[in-house]
Coordinates of C-alpha atoms in Angstrom, one line a residue:
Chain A
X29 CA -4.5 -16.6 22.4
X30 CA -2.9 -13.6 21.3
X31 CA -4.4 -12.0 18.2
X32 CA -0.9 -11.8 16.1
X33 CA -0.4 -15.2 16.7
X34 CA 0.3 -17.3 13.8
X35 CA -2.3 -20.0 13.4
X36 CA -0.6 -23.4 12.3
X37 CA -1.5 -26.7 11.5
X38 CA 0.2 -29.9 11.7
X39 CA -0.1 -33.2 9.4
X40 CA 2.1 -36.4 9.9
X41 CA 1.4 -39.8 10.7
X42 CA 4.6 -40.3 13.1
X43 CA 2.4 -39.5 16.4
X44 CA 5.7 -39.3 18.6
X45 CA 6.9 -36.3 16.4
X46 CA 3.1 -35.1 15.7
X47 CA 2.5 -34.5 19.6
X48 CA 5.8 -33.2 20.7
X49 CA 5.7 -30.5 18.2
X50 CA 1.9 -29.9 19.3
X51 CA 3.4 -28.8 22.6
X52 CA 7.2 -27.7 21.5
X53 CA 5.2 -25.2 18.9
X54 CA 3.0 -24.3 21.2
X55 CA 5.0 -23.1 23.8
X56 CA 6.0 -20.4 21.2
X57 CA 4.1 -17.3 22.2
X58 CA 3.7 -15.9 19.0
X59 CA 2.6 -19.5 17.5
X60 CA -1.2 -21.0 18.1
X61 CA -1.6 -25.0 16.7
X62 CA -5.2 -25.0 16.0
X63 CA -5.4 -28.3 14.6
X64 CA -3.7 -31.9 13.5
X65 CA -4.0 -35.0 11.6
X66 CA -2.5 -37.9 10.9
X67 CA -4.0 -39.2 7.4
X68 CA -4.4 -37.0 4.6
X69 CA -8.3 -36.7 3.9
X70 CA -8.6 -35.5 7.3
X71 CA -5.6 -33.0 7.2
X72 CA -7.1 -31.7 3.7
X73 CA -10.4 -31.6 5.0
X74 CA -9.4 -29.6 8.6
X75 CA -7.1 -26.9 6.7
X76 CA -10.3 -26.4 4.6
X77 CA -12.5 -26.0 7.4
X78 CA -9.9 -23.8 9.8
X79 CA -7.8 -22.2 6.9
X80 CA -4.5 -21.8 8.9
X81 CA -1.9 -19.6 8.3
X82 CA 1.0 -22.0 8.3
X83 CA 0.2 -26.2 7.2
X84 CA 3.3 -28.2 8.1
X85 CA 3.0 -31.7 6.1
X86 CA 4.9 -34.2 6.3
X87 CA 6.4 -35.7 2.5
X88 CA 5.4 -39.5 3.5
X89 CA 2.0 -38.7 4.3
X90 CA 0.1 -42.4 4.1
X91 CA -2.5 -42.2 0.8
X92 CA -2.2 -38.8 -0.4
X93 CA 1.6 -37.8 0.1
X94 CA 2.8 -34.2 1.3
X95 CA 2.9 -33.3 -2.6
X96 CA -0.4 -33.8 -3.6
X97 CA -1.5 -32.4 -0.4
X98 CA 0.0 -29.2 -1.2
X99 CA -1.2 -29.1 -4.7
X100 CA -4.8 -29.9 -3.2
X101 CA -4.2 -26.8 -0.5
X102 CA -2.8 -24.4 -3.6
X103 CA -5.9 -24.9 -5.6
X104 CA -8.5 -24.5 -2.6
X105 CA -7.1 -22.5 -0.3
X106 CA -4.3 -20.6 -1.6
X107 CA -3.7 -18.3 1.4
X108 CA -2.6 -21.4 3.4
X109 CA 1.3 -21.6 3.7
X110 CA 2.5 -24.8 3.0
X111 CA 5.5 -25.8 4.5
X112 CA 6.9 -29.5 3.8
X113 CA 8.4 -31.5 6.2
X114 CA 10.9 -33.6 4.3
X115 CA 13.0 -36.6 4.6
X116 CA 15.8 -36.6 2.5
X117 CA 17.7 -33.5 0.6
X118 CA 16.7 -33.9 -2.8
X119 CA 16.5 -31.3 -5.6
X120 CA 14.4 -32.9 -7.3
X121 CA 11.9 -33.2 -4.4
X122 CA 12.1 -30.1 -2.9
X123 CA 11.6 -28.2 -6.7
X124 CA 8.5 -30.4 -7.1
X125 CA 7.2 -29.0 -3.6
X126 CA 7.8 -25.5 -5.1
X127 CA 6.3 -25.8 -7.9
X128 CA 2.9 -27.7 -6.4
X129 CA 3.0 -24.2 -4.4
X130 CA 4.5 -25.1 -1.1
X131 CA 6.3 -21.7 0.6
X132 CA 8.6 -23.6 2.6
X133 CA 10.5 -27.4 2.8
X134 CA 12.1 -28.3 6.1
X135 CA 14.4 -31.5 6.4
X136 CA 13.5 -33.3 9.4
X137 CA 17.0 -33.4 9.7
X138 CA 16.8 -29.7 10.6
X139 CA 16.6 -29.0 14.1
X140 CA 13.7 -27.7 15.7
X141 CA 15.1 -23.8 16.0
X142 CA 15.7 -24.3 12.2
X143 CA 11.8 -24.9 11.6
X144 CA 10.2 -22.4 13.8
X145 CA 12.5 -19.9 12.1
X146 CA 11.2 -20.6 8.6
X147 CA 7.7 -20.6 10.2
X148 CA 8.1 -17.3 11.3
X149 CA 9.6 -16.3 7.5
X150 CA 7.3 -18.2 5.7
X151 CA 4.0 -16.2 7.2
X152 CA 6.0 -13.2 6.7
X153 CA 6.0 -13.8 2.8
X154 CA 10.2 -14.5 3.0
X155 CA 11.5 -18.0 1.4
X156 CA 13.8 -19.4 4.2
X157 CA 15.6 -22.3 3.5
X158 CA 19.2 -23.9 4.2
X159 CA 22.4 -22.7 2.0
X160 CA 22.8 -26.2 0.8
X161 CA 19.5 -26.0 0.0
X162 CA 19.2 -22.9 -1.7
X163 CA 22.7 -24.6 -3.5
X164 CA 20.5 -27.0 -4.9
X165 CA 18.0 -24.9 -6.1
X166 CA 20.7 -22.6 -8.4
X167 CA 22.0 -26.0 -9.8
X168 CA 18.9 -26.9 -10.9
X169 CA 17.7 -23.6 -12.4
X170 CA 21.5 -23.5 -14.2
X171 CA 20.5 -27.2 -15.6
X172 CA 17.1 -26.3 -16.9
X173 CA 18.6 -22.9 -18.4
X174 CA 21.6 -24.9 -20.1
X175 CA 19.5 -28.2 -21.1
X176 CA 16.4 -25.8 -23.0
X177 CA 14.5 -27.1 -20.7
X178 CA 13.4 -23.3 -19.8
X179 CA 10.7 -23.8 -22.6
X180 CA 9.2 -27.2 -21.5
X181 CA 9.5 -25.0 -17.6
X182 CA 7.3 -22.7 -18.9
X183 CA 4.4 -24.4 -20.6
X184 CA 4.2 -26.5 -17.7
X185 CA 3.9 -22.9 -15.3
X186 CA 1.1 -22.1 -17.5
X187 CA -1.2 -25.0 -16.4
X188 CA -2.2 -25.2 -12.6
X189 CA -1.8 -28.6 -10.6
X190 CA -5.5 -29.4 -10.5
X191 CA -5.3 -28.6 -14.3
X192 CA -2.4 -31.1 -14.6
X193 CA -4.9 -33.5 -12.9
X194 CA -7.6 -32.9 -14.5
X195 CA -5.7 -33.9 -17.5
X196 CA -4.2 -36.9 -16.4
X197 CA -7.6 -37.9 -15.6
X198 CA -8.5 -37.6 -19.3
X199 CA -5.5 -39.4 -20.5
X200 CA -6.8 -42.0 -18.3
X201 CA -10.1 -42.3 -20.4
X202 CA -12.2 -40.3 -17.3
X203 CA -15.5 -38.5 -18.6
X204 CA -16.0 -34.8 -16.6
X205 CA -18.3 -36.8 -13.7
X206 CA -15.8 -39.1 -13.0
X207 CA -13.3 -36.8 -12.5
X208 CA -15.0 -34.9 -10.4
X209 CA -16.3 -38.0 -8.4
X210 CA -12.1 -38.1 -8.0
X211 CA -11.0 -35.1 -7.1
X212 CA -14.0 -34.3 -4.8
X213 CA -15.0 -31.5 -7.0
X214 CA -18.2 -30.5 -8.7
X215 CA -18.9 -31.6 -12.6
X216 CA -19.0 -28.0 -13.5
X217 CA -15.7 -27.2 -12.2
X218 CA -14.1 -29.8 -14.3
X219 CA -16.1 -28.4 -17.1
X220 CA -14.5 -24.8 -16.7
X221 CA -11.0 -25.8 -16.0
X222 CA -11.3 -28.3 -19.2
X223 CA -12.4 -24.6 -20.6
X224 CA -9.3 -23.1 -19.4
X225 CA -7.1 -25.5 -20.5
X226 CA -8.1 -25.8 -24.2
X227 CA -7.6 -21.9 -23.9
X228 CA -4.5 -21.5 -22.6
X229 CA -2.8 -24.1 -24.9
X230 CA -5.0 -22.5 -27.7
X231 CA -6.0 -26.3 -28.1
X232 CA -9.7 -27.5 -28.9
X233 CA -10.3 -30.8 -27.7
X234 CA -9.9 -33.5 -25.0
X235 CA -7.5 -35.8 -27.7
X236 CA -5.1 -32.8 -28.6
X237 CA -4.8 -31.9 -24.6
X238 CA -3.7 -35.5 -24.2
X239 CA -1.8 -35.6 -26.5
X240 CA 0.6 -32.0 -26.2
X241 CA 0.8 -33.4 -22.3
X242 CA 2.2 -36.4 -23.1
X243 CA 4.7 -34.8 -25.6
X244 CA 5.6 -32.6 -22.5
X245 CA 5.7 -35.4 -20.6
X246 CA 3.2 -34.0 -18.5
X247 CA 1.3 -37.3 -17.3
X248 CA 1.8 -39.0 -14.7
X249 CA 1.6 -42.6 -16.6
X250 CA 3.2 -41.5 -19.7
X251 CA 2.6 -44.7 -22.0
Chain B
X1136 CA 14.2 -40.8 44.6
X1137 CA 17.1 -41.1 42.1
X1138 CA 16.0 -40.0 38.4
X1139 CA 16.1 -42.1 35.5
X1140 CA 19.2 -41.7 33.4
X1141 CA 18.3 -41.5 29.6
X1142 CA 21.1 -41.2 27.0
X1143 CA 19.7 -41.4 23.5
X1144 CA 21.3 -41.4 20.1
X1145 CA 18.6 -40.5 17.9
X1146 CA 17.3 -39.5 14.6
X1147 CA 16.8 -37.5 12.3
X1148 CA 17.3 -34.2 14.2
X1149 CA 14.1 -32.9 14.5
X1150 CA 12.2 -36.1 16.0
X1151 CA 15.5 -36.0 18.3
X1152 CA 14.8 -32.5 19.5
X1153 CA 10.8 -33.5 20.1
X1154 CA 12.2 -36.7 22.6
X1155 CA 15.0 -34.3 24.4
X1156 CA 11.8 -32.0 25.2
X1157 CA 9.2 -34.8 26.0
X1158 CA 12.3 -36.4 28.6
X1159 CA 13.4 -32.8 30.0
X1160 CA 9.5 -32.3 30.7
X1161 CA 9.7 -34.6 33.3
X1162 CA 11.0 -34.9 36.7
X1163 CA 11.7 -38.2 37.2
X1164 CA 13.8 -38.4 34.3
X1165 CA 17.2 -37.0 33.6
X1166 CA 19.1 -36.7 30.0
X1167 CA 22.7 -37.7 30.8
X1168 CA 23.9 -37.8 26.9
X1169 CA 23.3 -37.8 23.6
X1170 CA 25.7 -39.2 20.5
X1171 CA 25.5 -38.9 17.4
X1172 CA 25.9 -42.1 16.1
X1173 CA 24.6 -45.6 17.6
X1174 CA 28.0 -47.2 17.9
X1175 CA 29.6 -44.4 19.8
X1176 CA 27.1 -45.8 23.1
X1177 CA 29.1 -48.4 23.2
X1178 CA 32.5 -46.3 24.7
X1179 CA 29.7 -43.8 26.4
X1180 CA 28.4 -46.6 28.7
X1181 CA 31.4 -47.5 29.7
X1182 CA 32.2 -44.4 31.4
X1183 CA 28.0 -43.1 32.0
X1184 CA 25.8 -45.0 34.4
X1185 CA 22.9 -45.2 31.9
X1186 CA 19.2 -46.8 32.8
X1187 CA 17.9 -46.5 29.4
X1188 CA 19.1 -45.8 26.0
X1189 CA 16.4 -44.4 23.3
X1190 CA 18.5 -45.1 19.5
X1191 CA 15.8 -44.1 16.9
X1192 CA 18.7 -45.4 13.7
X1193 CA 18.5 -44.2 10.2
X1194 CA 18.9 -47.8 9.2
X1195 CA 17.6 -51.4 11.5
X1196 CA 20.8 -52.9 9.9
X1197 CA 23.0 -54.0 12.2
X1198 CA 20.7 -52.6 15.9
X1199 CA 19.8 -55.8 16.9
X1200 CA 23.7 -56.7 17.4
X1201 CA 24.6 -53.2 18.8
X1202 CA 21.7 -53.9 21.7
X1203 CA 23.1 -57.6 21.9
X1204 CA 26.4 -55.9 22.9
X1205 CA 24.8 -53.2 25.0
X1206 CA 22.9 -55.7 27.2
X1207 CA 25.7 -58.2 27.3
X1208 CA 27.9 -55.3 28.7
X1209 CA 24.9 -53.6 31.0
X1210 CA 22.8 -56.1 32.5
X1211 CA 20.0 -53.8 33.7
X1212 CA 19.9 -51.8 30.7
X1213 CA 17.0 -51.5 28.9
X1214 CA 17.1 -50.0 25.4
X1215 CA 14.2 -48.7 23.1
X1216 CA 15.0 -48.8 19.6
X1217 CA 12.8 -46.8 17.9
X1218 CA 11.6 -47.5 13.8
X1219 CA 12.2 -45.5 10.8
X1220 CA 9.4 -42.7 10.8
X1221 CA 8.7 -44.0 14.5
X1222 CA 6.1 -47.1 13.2
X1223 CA 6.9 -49.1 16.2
X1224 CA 9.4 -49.0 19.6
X1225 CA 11.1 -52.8 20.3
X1226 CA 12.4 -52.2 24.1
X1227 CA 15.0 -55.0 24.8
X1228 CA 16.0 -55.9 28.2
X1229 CA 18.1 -58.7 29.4
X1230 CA 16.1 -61.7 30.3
X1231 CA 12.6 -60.2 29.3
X1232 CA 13.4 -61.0 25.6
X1233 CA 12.3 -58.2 23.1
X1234 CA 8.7 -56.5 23.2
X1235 CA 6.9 -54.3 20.6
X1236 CA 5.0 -51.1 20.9
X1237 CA 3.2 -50.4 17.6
X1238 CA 2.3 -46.6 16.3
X1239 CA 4.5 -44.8 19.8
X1240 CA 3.0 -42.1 21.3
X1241 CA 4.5 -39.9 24.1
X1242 CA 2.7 -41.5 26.7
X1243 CA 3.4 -45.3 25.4
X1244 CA 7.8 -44.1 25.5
X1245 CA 7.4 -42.6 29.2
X1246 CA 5.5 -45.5 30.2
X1247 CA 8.4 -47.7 28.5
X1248 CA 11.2 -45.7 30.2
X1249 CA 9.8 -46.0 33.5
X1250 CA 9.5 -49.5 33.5
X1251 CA 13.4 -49.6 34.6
X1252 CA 14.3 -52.3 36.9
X1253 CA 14.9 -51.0 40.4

């Protein structure tokens, strides 16, 4: 293994596809695959443990999908690069990648030149993605801009995804151990990002959080 | 020993790329053509001497007629259909009904492609 090589990791449930990149990838000389998984606790828990450069994750992921995989993997270990394997060409799916934190989205449509190429951009800090794609993208930064939806945009930026769940978890009636017993996290933590939350929306307590996220349309389950 | 001609049609592009590999990887095998869409094996057979045909479809609708026509047409094909996000591989083959392979791995498609009739 060559010291400059890029360490990736590989997370989908299709085995066919999951073993034939294995050895496709790994016939790359500048690209390692130091690890794989086919269910999402054990892909979470391995890119943890081995803190790859590159994570390719599939979107269909069975339990947790590619989304809150990445949103997971942005909170914990931030110098992971995600890179989404997706299905279909959706704006709407491929922004929600983005903002959960993922650095690349790759249509399985693409072929497999197509994805080593944004591997290689992705660990070199460079967004890589198709012309269609990046087509996409511009319409639906032109549709926030025109619809004033810039504002809503950026009070959402403000709050982190394990902030956003951490509130959702409230709105769901949740005390601070529970939702630390969900998100695998300790009760303290929950206690300082419930700090950081009323903070940054200058808010002070669990009722008002709820209820500026649902305004915003922030929850999940919006009643 | 002749080598086993494989034409696939096959889905989505990426998964399509992994199978032209895992096939090209071995010696016993031989890729003798690829299309684009499912239907357009119909015309290719007619000209290709084909052993087995790998369609991975974006949609099951209408594959179990398509391979109906194949094997009607190519009695000693055999064809492996495999699912949307590769769940499952049905190989049909005339007169040895339709059989399932649930969760495919490479192995378990080599070990269906090589089970061509002499």
């Amino acid at each position: 293994m060559s010291t400059e090589s890029i360490r990736i990791f590989i997370a989908d449930d299709n085995c066919l596809l999951l073993e034939g990149l294995v050895i496709m990838l790994g016939e790359q000389k500048d690209f390692v695959v130091t690890g794989t998984a086919s269910d999402s606790r054990s892909a979470v828990e391995q890119i943890k443990d081995l803190k790859p450069e590159v994570a390719l994750i599939d979107i269909g992921m069975p339990e947790k999908d590619g989304l809150e995989i990445t949103q997971i993997l942005h909170e914990d270990v931030p110098d992971v690069k995600v890179i989404i394997l997706g299905l279909v060409d959706l704006t709407d799916e491929i922004m929600a990648c983005i903002e959960a934190g993922a650095a690349g989205y790759v249509l399985k449509e693409s072929s497999f030149d197509h994805l080593v190429d944004t591997i290689r951009s992705v660990h070199r800090n460079e967004a890589f993605c198709s012309p269609r794609m990046a087509a996409s993208l511009f319409s639906r930064i032109a549709e926030l801009t025109s619809e004033g939806k810039s504002q809503i945009l950026a009070d959402s930026v403000k709050l982190s995804g394990r902030e956003l769940d951490v509130i959702n978890l409230i709105a769901e009636g949740l005390s601070n151990k529970e939702i630390a017993k969900e998100l695998f996290i300790e009760t303290q933590t929950v206690k300082n990002h419930v700090h950081n939350i009323l903070d940054k929306l200058q808010l002070h307590s669990r009722f008002e959080t709820v209820q500026y996220a649902r305004e915003r349309k922030l929850l999940k389950k919006n009643p | 020993m002749p080598k086993i001609n494989v034409m696939f049609s096959s889905r989505p592009k990426l998964l399509s790329d992994v199978l032209r590999n895992l096939i090209e990887r071995q010696p016993d095998m031989i890729i003798v053509g690829e299309v684009i869409d499912p239907i357009e094996l119909i015309s290719a057979l007619r000209t290709t001497p084909v052993d087995v045909v790998i369609i991975t479809p974006h949609k099951a609708n209408g594959m179990p007629r398509l391979c109906t026509q194949l094997l009607n047409e190519h009695l000693k094909l055999r064809i492996l259909l495999i699912t949307l996000e590769s769940t499952g591989v049905y190989i049909y083959q005339s007169g040895s009904g339709r059989k399932y392979i649930e969760k495919p791995s490479e192995r378990s498609i080599l070990d269906a492609i090589r089970d061509t009739p002499e």
